[in-house]
Tab-separated table of C-alpha atoms in Angstrom:
chain	number	residue	atom	x	y	z
U	1	UNK	CA	2.840	79.319	-17.349
U	2	UNK	CA	0.476	76.269	-17.541
U	3	UNK	CA	-3.210	77.462	-16.821
U	4	UNK	CA	-6.334	75.393	-16.010
U	5	UNK	CA	-9.605	77.229	-16.411
U	6	UNK	CA	-12.618	75.641	-14.774
U	7	UNK	CA	-16.059	76.166	-16.452
U	8	UNK	CA	-17.607	75.951	-19.960
U	9	UNK	CA	-19.615	79.030	-20.814
U	10	UNK	CA	-18.823	82.293	-22.790
U	11	UNK	CA	-17.250	83.858	-19.684
U	12	UNK	CA	-14.694	80.943	-19.722
U	13	UNK	CA	-14.256	81.271	-23.524
U	14	UNK	CA	-13.505	84.912	-23.122
U	15	UNK	CA	-11.052	84.154	-20.303
U	16	UNK	CA	-9.450	81.310	-22.272
U	17	UNK	CA	-9.124	83.510	-25.485
U	18	UNK	CA	-7.300	86.341	-23.492
U	19	UNK	CA	-5.105	83.752	-21.893
U	20	UNK	CA	-4.312	82.179	-25.317
U	21	UNK	CA	-3.176	85.370	-26.468
U	22	UNK	CA	-0.780	85.943	-23.520
U	23	UNK	CA	2.813	85.068	-24.394
U	24	UNK	CA	3.538	83.880	-20.968
U	25	UNK	CA	1.088	81.064	-21.240
U	26	UNK	CA	2.703	77.955	-22.549
U	27	UNK	CA	-0.116	75.504	-22.004
U	28	UNK	CA	-3.940	76.047	-21.536
U	29	UNK	CA	-6.464	73.692	-20.495
U	30	UNK	CA	-10.220	74.018	-19.783
U	31	UNK	CA	-12.555	71.686	-17.919
U	32	UNK	CA	-15.074	70.871	-19.135
U	33	UNK	CA	-14.976	73.719	-21.887
U	34	UNK	CA	-17.174	73.765	-24.903
U	35	UNK	CA	-16.906	73.592	-28.809
U	36	UNK	CA	-15.407	77.085	-29.161
U	37	UNK	CA	-12.936	76.895	-26.133
U	38	UNK	CA	-11.627	73.659	-27.918
U	39	UNK	CA	-10.067	75.904	-30.561
U	40	UNK	CA	-7.816	77.672	-27.985
U	41	UNK	CA	-7.411	75.252	-25.093
U	42	UNK	CA	-7.113	71.581	-24.586
U	43	UNK	CA	-10.381	70.243	-22.978
U	44	UNK	CA	-10.415	68.043	-19.926
U	45	UNK	CA	-13.236	66.291	-18.128
U	46	UNK	CA	-13.863	66.980	-14.508
U	47	UNK	CA	-16.722	67.350	-12.045
U	48	UNK	CA	-16.360	71.110	-11.538
U	49	UNK	CA	-18.020	71.007	-8.082
U	50	UNK	CA	-15.634	68.240	-6.713
U	51	UNK	CA	-12.758	70.134	-5.247
U	52	UNK	CA	-10.587	67.058	-4.757
U	53	UNK	CA	-11.149	66.107	-8.485
U	54	UNK	CA	-10.166	69.634	-9.652
U	55	UNK	CA	-7.086	69.594	-7.447
U	56	UNK	CA	-6.065	66.239	-8.743
U	57	UNK	CA	-6.500	67.376	-12.294
U	58	UNK	CA	-4.432	70.506	-11.758
U	59	UNK	CA	-1.686	68.354	-9.909
U	60	UNK	CA	-1.717	66.027	-12.997
U	61	UNK	CA	-1.386	68.913	-15.432
U	62	UNK	CA	1.390	70.483	-13.260
U	63	UNK	CA	-0.621	73.670	-13.495
U	64	UNK	CA	0.859	76.920	-12.373
U	65	UNK	CA	-2.356	78.558	-11.952
U	66	UNK	CA	-6.117	77.464	-11.785
U	67	UNK	CA	-8.856	79.918	-12.797
U	68	UNK	CA	-12.320	79.004	-11.379
U	69	UNK	CA	-14.864	80.634	-13.486
U	70	UNK	CA	-18.483	79.823	-12.373
U	71	UNK	CA	-19.970	80.762	-8.895
U	72	UNK	CA	-21.283	77.191	-8.008
U	73	UNK	CA	-17.707	75.566	-7.752
U	74	UNK	CA	-16.569	78.636	-5.784
U	75	UNK	CA	-19.434	78.356	-3.291
U	76	UNK	CA	-18.649	74.647	-3.116
U	77	UNK	CA	-15.131	75.369	-1.983
U	78	UNK	CA	-13.240	74.110	-4.987
U	79	UNK	CA	-10.695	76.966	-4.572
U	80	UNK	CA	-9.955	75.760	-1.248
U	81	UNK	CA	-9.156	72.249	-2.280
U	82	UNK	CA	-6.733	73.527	-5.082
U	83	UNK	CA	-5.036	75.876	-2.502
U	84	UNK	CA	-4.628	73.159	-0.184
U	85	UNK	CA	-2.820	71.112	-2.948
U	86	UNK	CA	-0.222	74.005	-2.998
U	87	UNK	CA	-1.406	75.355	-6.448
U	88	UNK	CA	-2.069	79.137	-7.022
U	89	UNK	CA	-5.831	79.598	-7.728
U	90	UNK	CA	-7.765	82.740	-8.924
U	91	UNK	CA	-11.019	82.584	-6.988
U	92	UNK	CA	-12.170	83.126	-3.343
U	93	UNK	CA	-12.587	80.417	-0.691
U	94	UNK	CA	-15.866	78.706	-0.191
U	95	UNK	CA	-16.474	81.005	2.789
U	96	UNK	CA	-15.616	84.153	1.055
U	97	UNK	CA	-17.716	83.167	-2.060
U	98	UNK	CA	-20.781	83.439	0.308
U	99	UNK	CA	-20.824	87.068	-0.621
U	100	UNK	CA	-22.720	85.743	-3.772
U	101	UNK	CA	-23.958	82.480	-2.333
U	102	UNK	CA	-26.042	84.261	0.090
U	103	UNK	CA	-27.804	87.559	-0.386
U	104	UNK	CA	-28.355	87.892	3.447
U	105	UNK	CA	-24.533	87.386	4.030
U	106	UNK	CA	-23.667	90.092	1.526
U	107	UNK	CA	-26.046	92.547	3.214
U	108	UNK	CA	-24.447	91.778	6.523
U	109	UNK	CA	-20.840	92.385	5.065
U	110	UNK	CA	-22.158	95.702	3.475
U	111	UNK	CA	-23.573	96.921	6.727
U	112	UNK	CA	-20.205	96.059	8.390
U	113	UNK	CA	-18.248	97.952	5.706
U	114	UNK	CA	-20.677	100.918	5.511
U	115	UNK	CA	-21.249	100.291	1.820
U	116	UNK	CA	-24.374	102.006	0.481
U	117	UNK	CA	-27.041	99.557	-0.705
U	118	UNK	CA	-30.780	99.231	-0.681
U	119	UNK	CA	-32.762	98.738	2.435
U	120	UNK	CA	-33.828	95.112	2.904
U	121	UNK	CA	-35.503	92.474	4.886
U	122	UNK	CA	-34.489	88.875	5.150
U	123	UNK	CA	-37.775	86.730	5.306
U	124	UNK	CA	-38.263	82.927	6.025
U	125	UNK	CA	-42.062	82.785	6.549
U	126	UNK	CA	-45.135	84.045	4.601
U	127	UNK	CA	-45.937	86.606	7.187
U	128	UNK	CA	-42.542	88.054	7.151
U	129	UNK	CA	-42.815	88.175	3.298
U	130	UNK	CA	-46.229	90.135	3.560
U	131	UNK	CA	-44.840	92.670	5.989
U	132	UNK	CA	-41.790	93.251	3.815
U	133	UNK	CA	-43.639	93.707	0.542
U	134	UNK	CA	-46.065	96.107	2.251
U	135	UNK	CA	-43.183	98.046	3.771
U	136	UNK	CA	-41.527	98.776	0.330
U	137	UNK	CA	-44.459	98.764	-2.150
U	138	UNK	CA	-44.228	98.407	-5.928
U	139	UNK	CA	-41.971	97.932	-7.786
U	140	UNK	CA	-41.277	94.860	-5.760
U	141	UNK	CA	-37.639	93.476	-5.669
U	142	UNK	CA	-37.488	89.787	-4.401
U	143	UNK	CA	-34.199	87.904	-4.387
U	144	UNK	CA	-33.720	84.199	-3.602
U	145	UNK	CA	-31.065	84.128	-0.861
U	146	UNK	CA	-29.110	81.336	-2.609
U	147	UNK	CA	-27.416	80.834	-5.979
U	148	UNK	CA	-30.043	80.871	-8.856
U	149	UNK	CA	-27.861	81.213	-12.018
U	150	UNK	CA	-28.910	84.758	-12.564
U	151	UNK	CA	-32.713	83.943	-12.623
U	152	UNK	CA	-33.417	84.214	-8.772
U	153	UNK	CA	-34.302	87.910	-8.830
U	154	UNK	CA	-37.876	89.117	-9.678
U	155	UNK	CA	-38.591	92.760	-10.168
U	156	UNK	CA	-42.240	93.325	-10.680
U	157	UNK	CA	-45.245	95.649	-10.134
U	158	UNK	CA	-47.355	92.564	-9.702
U	159	UNK	CA	-47.863	91.769	-5.847
U	160	UNK	CA	-49.158	88.191	-6.610
U	161	UNK	CA	-46.074	87.590	-8.645
U	162	UNK	CA	-43.708	88.979	-6.112
U	163	UNK	CA	-45.378	86.894	-3.429
U	164	UNK	CA	-45.347	83.745	-5.357
U	165	UNK	CA	-41.562	84.039	-6.056
U	166	UNK	CA	-40.868	84.962	-2.340
U	167	UNK	CA	-42.871	81.970	-1.100
U	168	UNK	CA	-41.262	79.569	-3.486
U	169	UNK	CA	-37.758	80.335	-1.818
U	170	UNK	CA	-36.624	78.951	1.528
U	171	UNK	CA	-35.110	82.243	2.417
U	172	UNK	CA	-35.602	85.454	0.572
U	173	UNK	CA	-34.303	89.070	0.685
U	174	UNK	CA	-36.898	91.690	-0.035
U	175	UNK	CA	-35.524	95.191	-0.749
U	176	UNK	CA	-36.381	98.563	-1.901
U	177	UNK	CA	-36.350	99.374	-5.611
U	178	UNK	CA	-33.261	101.340	-6.813
U	179	UNK	CA	-33.964	103.683	-9.634
U	180	UNK	CA	-31.311	104.716	-12.136
U	181	UNK	CA	-29.034	103.079	-14.714
U	182	UNK	CA	-27.196	99.943	-13.770
U	183	UNK	CA	-23.333	99.442	-13.984
U	184	UNK	CA	-21.194	96.355	-13.534
U	185	UNK	CA	-17.808	96.907	-12.118
U	186	UNK	CA	-15.340	94.160	-11.600
U	187	UNK	CA	-12.283	94.203	-9.429
U	188	UNK	CA	-9.337	91.765	-9.199
U	189	UNK	CA	-8.114	91.674	-5.543
U	190	UNK	CA	-5.522	89.519	-3.561
U	191	UNK	CA	-7.533	90.326	-0.423
U	192	UNK	CA	-5.748	93.678	0.161
U	193	UNK	CA	-4.994	95.431	-2.983
U	194	UNK	CA	-8.076	96.109	-5.238
U	195	UNK	CA	-7.621	96.642	-9.008
U	196	UNK	CA	-10.834	97.870	-10.636
U	197	UNK	CA	-11.450	97.056	-14.190
U	198	UNK	CA	-13.256	99.165	-16.738
U	199	UNK	CA	-17.022	99.366	-16.142
U	200	UNK	CA	-19.627	97.697	-18.301
U	201	UNK	CA	-23.391	97.667	-18.657
U	202	UNK	CA	-25.458	94.450	-19.311
U	203	UNK	CA	-28.918	93.927	-20.404
U	204	UNK	CA	-30.871	91.508	-18.278
U	205	UNK	CA	-34.222	91.321	-19.783
U	206	UNK	CA	-34.909	88.919	-22.679
U	207	UNK	CA	-36.463	91.167	-25.110
U	208	UNK	CA	-35.788	94.606	-26.812
U	209	UNK	CA	-36.629	97.677	-24.877
U	210	UNK	CA	-35.940	95.801	-21.502
U	211	UNK	CA	-39.157	93.831	-21.824
U	212	UNK	CA	-39.766	90.127	-20.921
U	213	UNK	CA	-38.350	87.973	-18.164
U	214	UNK	CA	-35.045	88.336	-16.524
U	215	UNK	CA	-32.235	86.202	-17.928
U	216	UNK	CA	-28.536	85.625	-17.154
U	217	UNK	CA	-27.824	88.693	-19.577
U	218	UNK	CA	-28.415	89.227	-23.324
U	219	UNK	CA	-25.579	91.416	-24.159
U	220	UNK	CA	-23.212	94.092	-22.774
U	221	UNK	CA	-20.971	96.994	-23.758
U	222	UNK	CA	-18.039	99.181	-22.472
U	223	UNK	CA	-17.109	101.705	-22.015
U	224	UNK	CA	-19.982	103.724	-20.624
U	225	UNK	CA	-19.997	107.200	-22.367
U	226	UNK	CA	-22.766	108.634	-20.046
U	227	UNK	CA	-20.966	107.601	-16.813
U	228	UNK	CA	-19.101	110.117	-14.663
U	229	UNK	CA	-15.258	110.035	-15.170
U	230	UNK	CA	-14.825	109.629	-11.470
U	231	UNK	CA	-17.234	106.663	-11.150
U	232	UNK	CA	-14.503	103.976	-10.921
U	233	UNK	CA	-12.492	105.912	-8.312
U	234	UNK	CA	-15.746	106.614	-6.309
U	235	UNK	CA	-16.736	102.917	-6.351
U	236	UNK	CA	-13.149	101.872	-5.365
U	237	UNK	CA	-13.299	104.224	-2.354
U	238	UNK	CA	-16.879	103.587	-1.195
U	239	UNK	CA	-17.604	99.994	-2.176
U	240	UNK	CA	-14.826	97.751	-3.232
U	241	UNK	CA	-11.989	98.670	-0.945
U	242	UNK	CA	-14.385	98.839	2.206
U	243	UNK	CA	-15.840	95.381	1.334
U	244	UNK	CA	-12.320	93.719	0.807
U	245	UNK	CA	-11.122	95.217	4.131
U	246	UNK	CA	-14.273	94.131	5.983
U	247	UNK	CA	-14.007	90.443	4.511
U	248	UNK	CA	-10.352	90.476	5.715
U	249	UNK	CA	-11.358	91.757	9.186
U	250	UNK	CA	-13.948	88.975	9.566
U	251	UNK	CA	-11.303	86.341	8.856
U	252	UNK	CA	-12.720	85.490	5.650
U	253	UNK	CA	-10.246	87.350	3.187
U	254	UNK	CA	-11.599	87.610	-0.558
U	255	UNK	CA	-9.092	86.993	-3.318
U	256	UNK	CA	-10.194	86.708	-6.799
U	257	UNK	CA	-12.862	88.755	-8.698
U	258	UNK	CA	-15.266	90.763	-6.831
U	259	UNK	CA	-18.079	91.967	-8.950
U	260	UNK	CA	-20.225	95.046	-7.865
U	261	UNK	CA	-23.500	95.318	-9.530
U	262	UNK	CA	-24.368	99.010	-8.992
U	263	UNK	CA	-27.507	101.435	-9.377
U	264	UNK	CA	-26.480	104.946	-10.081
U	265	UNK	CA	-29.503	106.545	-8.215
U	266	UNK	CA	-30.653	110.123	-7.523
U	267	UNK	CA	-29.026	109.728	-4.031
U	268	UNK	CA	-25.660	108.424	-5.473
U	269	UNK	CA	-24.049	104.911	-6.116
U	270	UNK	CA	-25.872	101.977	-4.410
U	271	UNK	CA	-24.947	98.251	-4.572
U	272	UNK	CA	-27.516	95.940	-5.969
U	273	UNK	CA	-25.467	92.752	-5.436
U	274	UNK	CA	-21.950	91.275	-5.163
U	275	UNK	CA	-20.738	88.267	-7.223
U	276	UNK	CA	-17.603	86.356	-6.460
U	277	UNK	CA	-16.673	85.848	-10.096
U	278	UNK	CA	-16.402	87.448	-13.538
U	279	UNK	CA	-19.898	88.271	-14.845
U	280	UNK	CA	-21.278	86.990	-18.027
U	281	UNK	CA	-21.689	88.639	-20.544
U	282	UNK	CA	-19.769	91.770	-19.267
U	283	UNK	CA	-16.518	89.726	-19.200
U	284	UNK	CA	-16.752	89.452	-22.948
U	285	UNK	CA	-16.551	93.204	-23.446
U	286	UNK	CA	-14.196	94.198	-20.515
U	287	UNK	CA	-11.608	91.570	-21.574
U	288	UNK	CA	-11.853	92.563	-25.190
U	289	UNK	CA	-10.630	96.144	-24.218
U	290	UNK	CA	-7.846	94.922	-21.651
U	291	UNK	CA	-4.381	95.235	-23.282
U	292	UNK	CA	-2.383	94.024	-20.189
U	293	UNK	CA	-1.660	90.212	-20.526
U	294	UNK	CA	-4.223	88.597	-18.366
U	295	UNK	CA	-2.278	85.640	-16.798
U	296	UNK	CA	0.181	87.602	-14.785
U	297	UNK	CA	-2.673	89.659	-13.262
U	298	UNK	CA	-4.639	86.595	-12.217
U	299	UNK	CA	-1.477	84.993	-10.709
U	300	UNK	CA	-0.555	88.222	-8.631
U	301	UNK	CA	-3.943	88.153	-7.377
U	302	UNK	CA	-3.599	84.358	-6.362
U	303	UNK	CA	-0.052	85.089	-4.814
U	304	UNK	CA	-0.936	88.231	-3.000
U	305	UNK	CA	1.392	90.494	-5.198
U	306	UNK	CA	-1.032	92.711	-6.876
U	307	UNK	CA	0.465	95.803	-5.306
U	308	UNK	CA	3.681	95.165	-7.361
U	309	UNK	CA	1.938	95.325	-10.752
U	310	UNK	CA	2.187	98.461	-13.051
U	311	UNK	CA	-1.275	99.874	-13.754
U	312	UNK	CA	-3.536	98.011	-16.134
U	313	UNK	CA	-3.430	99.143	-19.824
U	314	UNK	CA	-6.739	99.614	-21.669
U	315	UNK	CA	-7.663	100.033	-25.295
U	316	UNK	CA	-9.593	103.230	-26.278
U	317	UNK	CA	-11.808	101.122	-28.371
U	318	UNK	CA	-15.436	100.283	-27.476
U	319	UNK	CA	-16.667	96.681	-27.258
U	320	UNK	CA	-20.174	95.112	-27.779
U	321	UNK	CA	-21.432	91.570	-27.138
U	322	UNK	CA	-24.779	90.234	-28.255
U	323	UNK	CA	-26.076	86.958	-26.744
U	324	UNK	CA	-27.697	84.437	-29.295
U	325	UNK	CA	-30.047	82.298	-27.058
U	326	UNK	CA	-31.805	79.186	-27.866
U	327	UNK	CA	-35.609	78.831	-28.457
U	328	UNK	CA	-37.666	79.399	-25.264
U	329	UNK	CA	-34.715	80.922	-23.196
U	330	UNK	CA	-34.891	81.753	-20.179
U	331	UNK	CA	-37.436	78.812	-20.017
U	332	UNK	CA	-36.245	75.269	-20.607
U	333	UNK	CA	-34.168	75.628	-23.804
U	334	UNK	CA	-34.212	73.561	-26.877
U	335	UNK	CA	-30.791	71.938	-27.521
U	336	UNK	CA	-29.117	69.908	-30.168
U	337	UNK	CA	-29.789	72.372	-33.074
U	338	UNK	CA	-27.020	72.737	-35.608
U	339	UNK	CA	-25.100	76.201	-35.692
U	340	UNK	CA	-23.701	77.368	-38.997
U	341	UNK	CA	-21.997	80.504	-40.196
U	342	UNK	CA	-19.167	80.420	-37.530
U	343	UNK	CA	-16.522	79.807	-40.238
U	344	UNK	CA	-17.935	82.830	-42.225
U	345	UNK	CA	-17.594	85.142	-39.174
U	346	UNK	CA	-14.021	84.020	-38.780
U	347	UNK	CA	-13.247	84.687	-42.470
U	348	UNK	CA	-15.069	87.816	-42.970
U	349	UNK	CA	-15.111	89.777	-39.697
U	350	UNK	CA	-11.943	88.809	-37.688
U	351	UNK	CA	-10.117	90.308	-35.927
U	352	UNK	CA	-12.533	93.021	-35.120
U	353	UNK	CA	-15.518	90.568	-34.456
U	354	UNK	CA	-15.565	87.019	-33.040
U	355	UNK	CA	-17.827	84.513	-31.563
U	356	UNK	CA	-17.507	83.226	-28.053
U	357	UNK	CA	-19.222	80.036	-27.263
U	358	UNK	CA	-21.478	79.430	-24.208
U	359	UNK	CA	-23.797	76.528	-24.496
U	360	UNK	CA	-22.369	74.509	-27.396
U	361	UNK	CA	-20.745	70.982	-28.030
U	362	UNK	CA	-19.519	69.024	-30.880
U	363	UNK	CA	-21.897	66.342	-32.400
U	364	UNK	CA	-19.336	64.699	-34.913
U	365	UNK	CA	-18.110	67.497	-37.064
U	366	UNK	CA	-21.023	69.810	-36.415
U	367	UNK	CA	-21.264	72.435	-33.664
U	368	UNK	CA	-24.824	72.123	-31.890
U	369	UNK	CA	-26.455	74.044	-29.211
U	370	UNK	CA	-26.285	72.780	-25.781
U	371	UNK	CA	-27.689	75.427	-23.368
U	372	UNK	CA	-29.909	78.360	-22.990
U	373	UNK	CA	-27.282	81.061	-23.847
U	374	UNK	CA	-25.553	79.593	-26.798
U	375	UNK	CA	-23.149	82.270	-28.222
U	376	UNK	CA	-21.733	85.730	-27.531
U	377	UNK	CA	-21.000	87.774	-30.747
U	378	UNK	CA	-18.313	90.058	-29.548
U	379	UNK	CA	-16.865	93.069	-31.513
U	380	UNK	CA	-14.589	96.032	-30.917
U	381	UNK	CA	-14.682	99.441	-32.743
U	382	UNK	CA	-13.384	103.030	-32.437
U	383	UNK	CA	-16.715	103.845	-30.637
U	384	UNK	CA	-20.002	102.069	-29.610
U	385	UNK	CA	-21.622	102.644	-33.023
U	386	UNK	CA	-18.819	100.935	-34.972
U	387	UNK	CA	-18.512	98.153	-32.314
U	388	UNK	CA	-22.332	97.573	-32.587
U	389	UNK	CA	-22.494	97.571	-36.227
U	390	UNK	CA	-19.552	94.994	-36.485
U	391	UNK	CA	-21.156	92.823	-33.800
U	392	UNK	CA	-24.664	92.751	-35.605
U	393	UNK	CA	-22.973	92.274	-38.976
U	394	UNK	CA	-21.209	89.205	-37.720
U	395	UNK	CA	-24.168	88.152	-35.855
U	396	UNK	CA	-26.260	88.053	-39.141
U	397	UNK	CA	-24.034	85.320	-40.431
U	398	UNK	CA	-24.882	82.823	-37.814
U	399	UNK	CA	-27.723	80.568	-38.246
U	400	UNK	CA	-29.356	78.533	-35.295
U	401	UNK	CA	-32.925	77.439	-35.729
U	402	UNK	CA	-35.344	79.181	-33.466
U	403	UNK	CA	-32.690	81.375	-31.766
U	404	UNK	CA	-33.490	84.794	-30.368
U	405	UNK	CA	-31.269	87.841	-29.711
U	406	UNK	CA	-31.867	91.506	-28.766
U	407	UNK	CA	-31.435	94.136	-31.551
U	408	UNK	CA	-30.979	97.041	-29.193
U	409	UNK	CA	-27.765	96.273	-27.310
U	410	UNK	CA	-25.806	99.482	-26.648
U	411	UNK	CA	-28.246	101.335	-29.085
U	412	UNK	CA	-29.148	104.101	-26.548
U	413	UNK	CA	-25.717	104.587	-25.335
U	414	UNK	CA	-24.240	104.720	-28.833
U	415	UNK	CA	-26.934	107.334	-29.949
U	416	UNK	CA	-26.038	109.534	-27.153
U	417	UNK	CA	-22.271	109.225	-27.220
């Protein structure tokens, strides 16, 4: 199987790593990729938002499967163009990807599917914003209706900050605050059959103790020792399957990766948001635990044959990933700084720990930073304590001037396991 992956972050590195370990994959390409992905896949250049260009590249490579990683190309309809060229593609249509592209659309789908979620208002004027903020009170949850690369949500007790964020958005969803721990649950679907993966938890805030601004995610772990053993079955029954059925009923069938961001509240499971692709950094830990070869599963989703697959096989090991971010992230990041210590991790910590690249590029022979989130140091272990120890031991070998990372990823879950 010849596979083309679209994207260039740590999520795509995790996907490429898993695909490169799959004996069925005979050729692996990634566009545009990054310095780390270059070690496991052949890099190609393409405008990821240009469906015709992606389809042309896939045709040129004689690809048997195209995997679209990020949300922006999906919302732009890149998967449609590849499908129109007769090539199997893992990723929803542009119309179906609106479940992530528009918070208001997602709320409408949830209402139609009877999926439990937060009460909300869609606002387009300052007067509507005031009314919604007043109705729900603090803490305020304000979400930009469109794509915002993981930074469009503000949760704050400060009314002025909530109002400022709301009024800076063209269209905004304001909703009630959901208490309780958060869980990310991915499901692979072909539009009918829904195959849930193992749950993970990510850490959105920039600083230890869940302080600081929201980010795209500073780390993650799986499994969740504190979660109810029936959680995945419950979410499949009450959230994932009804949503996929509702999307099909509307004439916008969803195939690809449906990501449910969940709050486990005192009143039960509630959906915080849906995404239309693998989440970053949760993908890094979920794929670290998946034993079933990945390519066949993604191709079955693209071809509508998921129901024919045997159950997925999972490692009993735990996995932890810790993000190394650049100076000033999530503000405008500093880039171009050299990264050292990667060879030491490969020599000293493999195979239990490894580094997945996010914002990196080659500058001559050197690897330098090229984004806000730069690396995801990922490790597996018999339990969360061992996985954490291995991840942080490997992270200590990496040098990036001015970089930042959280020191408490999975600490609480490990101590309570």
